[in-house]
JSON list of C-alpha atoms in Angstrom, two decimals:
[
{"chain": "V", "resi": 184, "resn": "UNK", "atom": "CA", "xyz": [115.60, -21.05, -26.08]},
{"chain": "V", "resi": 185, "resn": "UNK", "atom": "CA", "xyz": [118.17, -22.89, -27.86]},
{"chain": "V", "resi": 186, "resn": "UNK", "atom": "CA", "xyz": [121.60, -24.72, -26.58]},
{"chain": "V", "resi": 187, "resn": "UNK", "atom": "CA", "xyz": [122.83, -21.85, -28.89]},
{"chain": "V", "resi": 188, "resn": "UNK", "atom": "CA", "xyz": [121.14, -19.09, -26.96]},
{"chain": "V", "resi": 189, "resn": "UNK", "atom": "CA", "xyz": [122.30, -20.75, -23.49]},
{"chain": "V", "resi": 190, "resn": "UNK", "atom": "CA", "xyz": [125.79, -20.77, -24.88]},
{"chain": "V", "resi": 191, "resn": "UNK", "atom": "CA", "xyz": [125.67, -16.91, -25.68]},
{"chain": "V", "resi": 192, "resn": "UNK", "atom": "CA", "xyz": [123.74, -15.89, -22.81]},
{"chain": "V", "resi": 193, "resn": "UNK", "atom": "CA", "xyz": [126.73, -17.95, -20.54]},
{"chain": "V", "resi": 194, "resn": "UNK", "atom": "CA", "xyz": [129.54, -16.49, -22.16]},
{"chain": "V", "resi": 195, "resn": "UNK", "atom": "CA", "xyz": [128.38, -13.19, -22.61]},
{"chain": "V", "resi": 196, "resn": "UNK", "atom": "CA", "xyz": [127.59, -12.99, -18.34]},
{"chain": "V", "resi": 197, "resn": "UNK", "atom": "CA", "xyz": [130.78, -14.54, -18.15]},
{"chain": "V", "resi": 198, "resn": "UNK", "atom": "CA", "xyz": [133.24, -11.91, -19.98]},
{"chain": "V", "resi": 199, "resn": "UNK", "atom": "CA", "xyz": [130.93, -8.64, -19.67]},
{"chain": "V", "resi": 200, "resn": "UNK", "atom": "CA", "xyz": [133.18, -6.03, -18.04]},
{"chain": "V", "resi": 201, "resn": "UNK", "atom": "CA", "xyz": [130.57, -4.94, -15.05]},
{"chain": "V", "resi": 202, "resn": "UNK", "atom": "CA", "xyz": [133.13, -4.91, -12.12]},
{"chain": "V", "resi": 203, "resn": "UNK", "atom": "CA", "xyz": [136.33, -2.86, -11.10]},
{"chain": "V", "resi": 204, "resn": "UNK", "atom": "CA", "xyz": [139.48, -4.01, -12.01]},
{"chain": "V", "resi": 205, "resn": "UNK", "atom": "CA", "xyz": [142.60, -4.59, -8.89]},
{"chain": "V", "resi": 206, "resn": "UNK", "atom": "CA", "xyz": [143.12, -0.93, -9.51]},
{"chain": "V", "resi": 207, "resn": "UNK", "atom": "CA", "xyz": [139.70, 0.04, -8.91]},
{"chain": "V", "resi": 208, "resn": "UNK", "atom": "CA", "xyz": [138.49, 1.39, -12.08]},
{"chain": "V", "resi": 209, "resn": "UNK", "atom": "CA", "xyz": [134.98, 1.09, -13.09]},
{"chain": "V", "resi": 210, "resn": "UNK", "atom": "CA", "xyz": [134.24, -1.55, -15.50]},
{"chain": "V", "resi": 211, "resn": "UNK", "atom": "CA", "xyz": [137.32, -3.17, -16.30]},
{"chain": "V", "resi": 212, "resn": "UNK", "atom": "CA", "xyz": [136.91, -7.09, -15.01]},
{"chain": "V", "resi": 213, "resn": "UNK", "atom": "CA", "xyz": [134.57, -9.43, -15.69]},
{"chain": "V", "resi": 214, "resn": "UNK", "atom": "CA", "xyz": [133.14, -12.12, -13.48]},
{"chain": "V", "resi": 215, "resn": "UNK", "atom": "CA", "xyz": [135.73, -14.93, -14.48]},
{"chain": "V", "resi": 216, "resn": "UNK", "atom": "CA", "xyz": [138.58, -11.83, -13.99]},
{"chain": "V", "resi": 217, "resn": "UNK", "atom": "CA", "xyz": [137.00, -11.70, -10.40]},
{"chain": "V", "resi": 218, "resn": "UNK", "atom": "CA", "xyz": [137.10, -15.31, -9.58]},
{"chain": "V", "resi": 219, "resn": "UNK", "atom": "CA", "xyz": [133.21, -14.70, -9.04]},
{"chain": "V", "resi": 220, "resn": "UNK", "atom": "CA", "xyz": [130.15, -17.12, -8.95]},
{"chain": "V", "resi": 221, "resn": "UNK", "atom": "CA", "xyz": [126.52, -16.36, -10.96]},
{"chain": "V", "resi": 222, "resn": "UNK", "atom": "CA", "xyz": [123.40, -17.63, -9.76]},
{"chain": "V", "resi": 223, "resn": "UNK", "atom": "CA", "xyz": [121.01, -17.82, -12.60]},
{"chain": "V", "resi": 224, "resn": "UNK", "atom": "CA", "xyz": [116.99, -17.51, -11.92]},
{"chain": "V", "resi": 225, "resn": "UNK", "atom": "CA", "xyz": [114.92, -18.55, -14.94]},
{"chain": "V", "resi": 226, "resn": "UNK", "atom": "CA", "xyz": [112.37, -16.15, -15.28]},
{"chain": "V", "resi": 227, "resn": "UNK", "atom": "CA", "xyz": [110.34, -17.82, -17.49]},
{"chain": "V", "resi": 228, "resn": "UNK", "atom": "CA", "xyz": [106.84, -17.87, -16.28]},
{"chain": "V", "resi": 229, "resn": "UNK", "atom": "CA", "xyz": [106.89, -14.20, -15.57]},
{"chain": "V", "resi": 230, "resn": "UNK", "atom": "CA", "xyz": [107.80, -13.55, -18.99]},
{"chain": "V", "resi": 231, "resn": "UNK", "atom": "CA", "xyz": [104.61, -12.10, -20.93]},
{"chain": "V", "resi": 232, "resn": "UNK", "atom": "CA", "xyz": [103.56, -10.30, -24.23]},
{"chain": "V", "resi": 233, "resn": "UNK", "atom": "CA", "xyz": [102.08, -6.97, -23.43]},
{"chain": "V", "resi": 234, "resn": "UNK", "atom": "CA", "xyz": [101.91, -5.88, -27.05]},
{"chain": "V", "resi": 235, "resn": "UNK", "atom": "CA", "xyz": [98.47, -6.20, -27.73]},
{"chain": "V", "resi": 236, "resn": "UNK", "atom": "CA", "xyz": [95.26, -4.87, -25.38]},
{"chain": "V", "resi": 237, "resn": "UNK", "atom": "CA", "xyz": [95.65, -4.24, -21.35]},
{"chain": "V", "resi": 238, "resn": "UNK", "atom": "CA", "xyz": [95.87, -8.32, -20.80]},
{"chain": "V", "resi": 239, "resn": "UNK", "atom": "CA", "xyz": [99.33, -9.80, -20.27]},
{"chain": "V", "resi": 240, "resn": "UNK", "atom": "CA", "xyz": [99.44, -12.58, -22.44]},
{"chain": "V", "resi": 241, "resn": "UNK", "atom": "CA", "xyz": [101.78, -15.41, -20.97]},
{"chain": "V", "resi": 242, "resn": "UNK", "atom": "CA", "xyz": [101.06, -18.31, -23.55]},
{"chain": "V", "resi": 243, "resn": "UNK", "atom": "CA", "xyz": [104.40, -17.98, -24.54]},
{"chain": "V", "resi": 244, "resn": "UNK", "atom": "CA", "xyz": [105.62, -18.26, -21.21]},
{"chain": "V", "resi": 245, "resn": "UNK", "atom": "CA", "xyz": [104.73, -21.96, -21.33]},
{"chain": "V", "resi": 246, "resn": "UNK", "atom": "CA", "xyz": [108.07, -24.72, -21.25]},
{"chain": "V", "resi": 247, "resn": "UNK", "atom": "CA", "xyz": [109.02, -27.67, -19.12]},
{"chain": "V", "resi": 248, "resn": "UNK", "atom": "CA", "xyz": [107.86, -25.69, -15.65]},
{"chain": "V", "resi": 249, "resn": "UNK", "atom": "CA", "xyz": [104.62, -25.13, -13.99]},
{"chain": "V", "resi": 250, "resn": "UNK", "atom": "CA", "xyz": [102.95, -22.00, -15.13]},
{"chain": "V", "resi": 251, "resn": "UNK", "atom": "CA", "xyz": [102.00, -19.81, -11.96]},
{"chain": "V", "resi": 252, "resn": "UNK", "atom": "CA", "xyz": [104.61, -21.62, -9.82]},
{"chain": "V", "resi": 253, "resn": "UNK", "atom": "CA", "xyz": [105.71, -19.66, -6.77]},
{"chain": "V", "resi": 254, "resn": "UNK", "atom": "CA", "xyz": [109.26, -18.49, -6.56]},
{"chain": "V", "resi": 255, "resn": "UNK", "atom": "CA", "xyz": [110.74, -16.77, -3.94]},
{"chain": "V", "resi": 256, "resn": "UNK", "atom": "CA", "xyz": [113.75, -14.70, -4.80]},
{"chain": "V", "resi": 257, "resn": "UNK", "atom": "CA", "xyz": [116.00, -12.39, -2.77]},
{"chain": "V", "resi": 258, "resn": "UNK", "atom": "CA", "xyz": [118.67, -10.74, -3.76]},
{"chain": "V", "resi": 259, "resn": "UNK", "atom": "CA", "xyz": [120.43, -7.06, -3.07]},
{"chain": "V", "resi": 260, "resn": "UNK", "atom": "CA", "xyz": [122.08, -4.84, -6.26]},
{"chain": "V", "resi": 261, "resn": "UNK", "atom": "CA", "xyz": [124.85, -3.78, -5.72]},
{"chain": "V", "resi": 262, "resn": "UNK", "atom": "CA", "xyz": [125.30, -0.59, -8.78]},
{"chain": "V", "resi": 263, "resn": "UNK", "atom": "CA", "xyz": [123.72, 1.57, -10.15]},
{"chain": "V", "resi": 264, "resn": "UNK", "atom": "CA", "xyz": [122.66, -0.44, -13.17]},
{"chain": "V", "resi": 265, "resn": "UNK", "atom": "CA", "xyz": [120.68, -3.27, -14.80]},
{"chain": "V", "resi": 266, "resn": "UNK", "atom": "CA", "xyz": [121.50, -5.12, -17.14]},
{"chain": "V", "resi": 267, "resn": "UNK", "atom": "CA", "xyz": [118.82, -6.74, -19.64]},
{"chain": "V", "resi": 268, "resn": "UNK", "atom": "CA", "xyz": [121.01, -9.88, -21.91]},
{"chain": "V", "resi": 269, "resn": "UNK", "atom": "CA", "xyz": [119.55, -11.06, -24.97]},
{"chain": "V", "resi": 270, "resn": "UNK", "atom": "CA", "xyz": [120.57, -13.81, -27.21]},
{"chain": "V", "resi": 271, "resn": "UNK", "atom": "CA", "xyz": [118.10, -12.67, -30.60]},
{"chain": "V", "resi": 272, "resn": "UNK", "atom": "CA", "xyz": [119.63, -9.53, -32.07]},
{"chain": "V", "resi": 273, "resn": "UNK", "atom": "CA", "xyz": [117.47, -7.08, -32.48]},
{"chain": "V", "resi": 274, "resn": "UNK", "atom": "CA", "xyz": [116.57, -3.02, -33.03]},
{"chain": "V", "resi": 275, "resn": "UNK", "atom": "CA", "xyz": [114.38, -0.24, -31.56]},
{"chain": "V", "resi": 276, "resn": "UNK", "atom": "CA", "xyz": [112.47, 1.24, -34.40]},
{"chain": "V", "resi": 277, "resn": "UNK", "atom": "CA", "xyz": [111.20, 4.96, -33.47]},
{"chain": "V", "resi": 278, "resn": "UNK", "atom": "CA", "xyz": [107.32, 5.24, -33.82]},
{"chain": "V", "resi": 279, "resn": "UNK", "atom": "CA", "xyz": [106.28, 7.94, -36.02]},
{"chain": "V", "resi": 280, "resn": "UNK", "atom": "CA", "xyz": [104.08, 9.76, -33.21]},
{"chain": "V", "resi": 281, "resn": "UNK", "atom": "CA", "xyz": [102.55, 12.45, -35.47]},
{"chain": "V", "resi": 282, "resn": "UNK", "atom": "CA", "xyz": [100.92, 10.12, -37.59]},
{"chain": "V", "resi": 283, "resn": "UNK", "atom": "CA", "xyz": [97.02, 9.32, -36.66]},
{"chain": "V", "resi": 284, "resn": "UNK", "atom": "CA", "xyz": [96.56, 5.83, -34.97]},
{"chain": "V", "resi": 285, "resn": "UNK", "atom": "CA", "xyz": [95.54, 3.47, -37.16]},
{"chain": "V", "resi": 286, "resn": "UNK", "atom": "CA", "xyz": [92.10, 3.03, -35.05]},
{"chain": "V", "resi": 287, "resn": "UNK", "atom": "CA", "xyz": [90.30, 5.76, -37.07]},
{"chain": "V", "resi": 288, "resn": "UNK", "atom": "CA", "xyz": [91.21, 8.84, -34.44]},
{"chain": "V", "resi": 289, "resn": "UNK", "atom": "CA", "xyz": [90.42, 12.44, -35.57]},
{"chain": "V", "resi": 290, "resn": "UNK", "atom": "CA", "xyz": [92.13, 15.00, -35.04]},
{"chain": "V", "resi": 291, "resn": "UNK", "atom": "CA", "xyz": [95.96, 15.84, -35.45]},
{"chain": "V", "resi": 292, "resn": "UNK", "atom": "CA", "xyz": [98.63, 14.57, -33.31]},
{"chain": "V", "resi": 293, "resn": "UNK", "atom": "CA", "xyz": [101.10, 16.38, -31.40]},
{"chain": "V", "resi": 294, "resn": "UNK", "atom": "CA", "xyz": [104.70, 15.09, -31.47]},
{"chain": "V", "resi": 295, "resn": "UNK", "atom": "CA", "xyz": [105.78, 13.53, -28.76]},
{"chain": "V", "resi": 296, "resn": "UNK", "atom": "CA", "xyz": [108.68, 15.35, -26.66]},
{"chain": "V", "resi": 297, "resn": "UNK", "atom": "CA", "xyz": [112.05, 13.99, -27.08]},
{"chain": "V", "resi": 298, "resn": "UNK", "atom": "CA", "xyz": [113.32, 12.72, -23.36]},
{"chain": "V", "resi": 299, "resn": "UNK", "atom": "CA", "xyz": [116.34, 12.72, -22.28]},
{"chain": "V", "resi": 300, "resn": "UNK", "atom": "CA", "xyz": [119.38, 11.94, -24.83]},
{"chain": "V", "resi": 301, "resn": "UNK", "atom": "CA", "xyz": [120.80, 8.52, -24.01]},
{"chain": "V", "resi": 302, "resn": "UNK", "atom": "CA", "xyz": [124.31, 10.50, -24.88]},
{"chain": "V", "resi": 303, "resn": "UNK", "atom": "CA", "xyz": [123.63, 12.59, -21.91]},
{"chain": "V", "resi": 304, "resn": "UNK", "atom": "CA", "xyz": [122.39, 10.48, -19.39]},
{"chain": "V", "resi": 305, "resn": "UNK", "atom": "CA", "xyz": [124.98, 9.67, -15.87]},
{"chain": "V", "resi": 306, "resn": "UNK", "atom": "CA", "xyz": [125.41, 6.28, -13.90]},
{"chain": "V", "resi": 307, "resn": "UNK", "atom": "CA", "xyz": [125.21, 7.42, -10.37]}
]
């Protein structure tokens, strides 16, 4: 990561509206509205590249720590949601699922079933 992505990532955990406001409605205050503290946890030697085969491939994972280095981490959520910031913009692109695989496969492919609409979906 850059100081550029640190900066985003900081400020955007900083003003993201995830807590009731004084009145109690949903959303509303963020954690500098709150008077709240954050403890960051790097992550980084957990993060892998699953793209490609059934191996985890964590050669990316490699910076300034020690690779396989235990961390023990404890912590309780309180909602009903998690949250997943990024600093590199980027889109989903829908897979095409009745197309053959590019492996050589016979045979036609069945659609895949839509799931659930996004639209549609409840925070309990």
């Amino acid at each position: 990561d850059t100081t550029k992505d640190v900066e985003y990532i900081a400020k955007k955990i900083l003003t993201m509206r995830v807590f009731d406001d004084s009145d109690g409605t949903m959303w509303k205050a963020g954690v500098k509205d709150i008077g709240g503290e954050v403890l960051s946890v790097s992550q980084f030697t957990l993060m892998a590249n699953t793209t490609k085969g059934n191996k985890p491939d964590f050669h990316g994972a490699m910076g300034d720590g020690e690779f396989g280095a235990m961390m023990s981490v404890s912590l309780v959520n309180e909602g009903p949601v998690t949250l997943q910031i990024d600093s590199r913009k980027f889109e989903y692109v829908p897979i095409d699922d009745t197309k053959p695989s590019k492996k050589g496969r016979s045979g036609t492919a069945t659609p895949a079933t839509p799931g659930p609409s996004a639209e549609g979906a409840t925070l309990s």
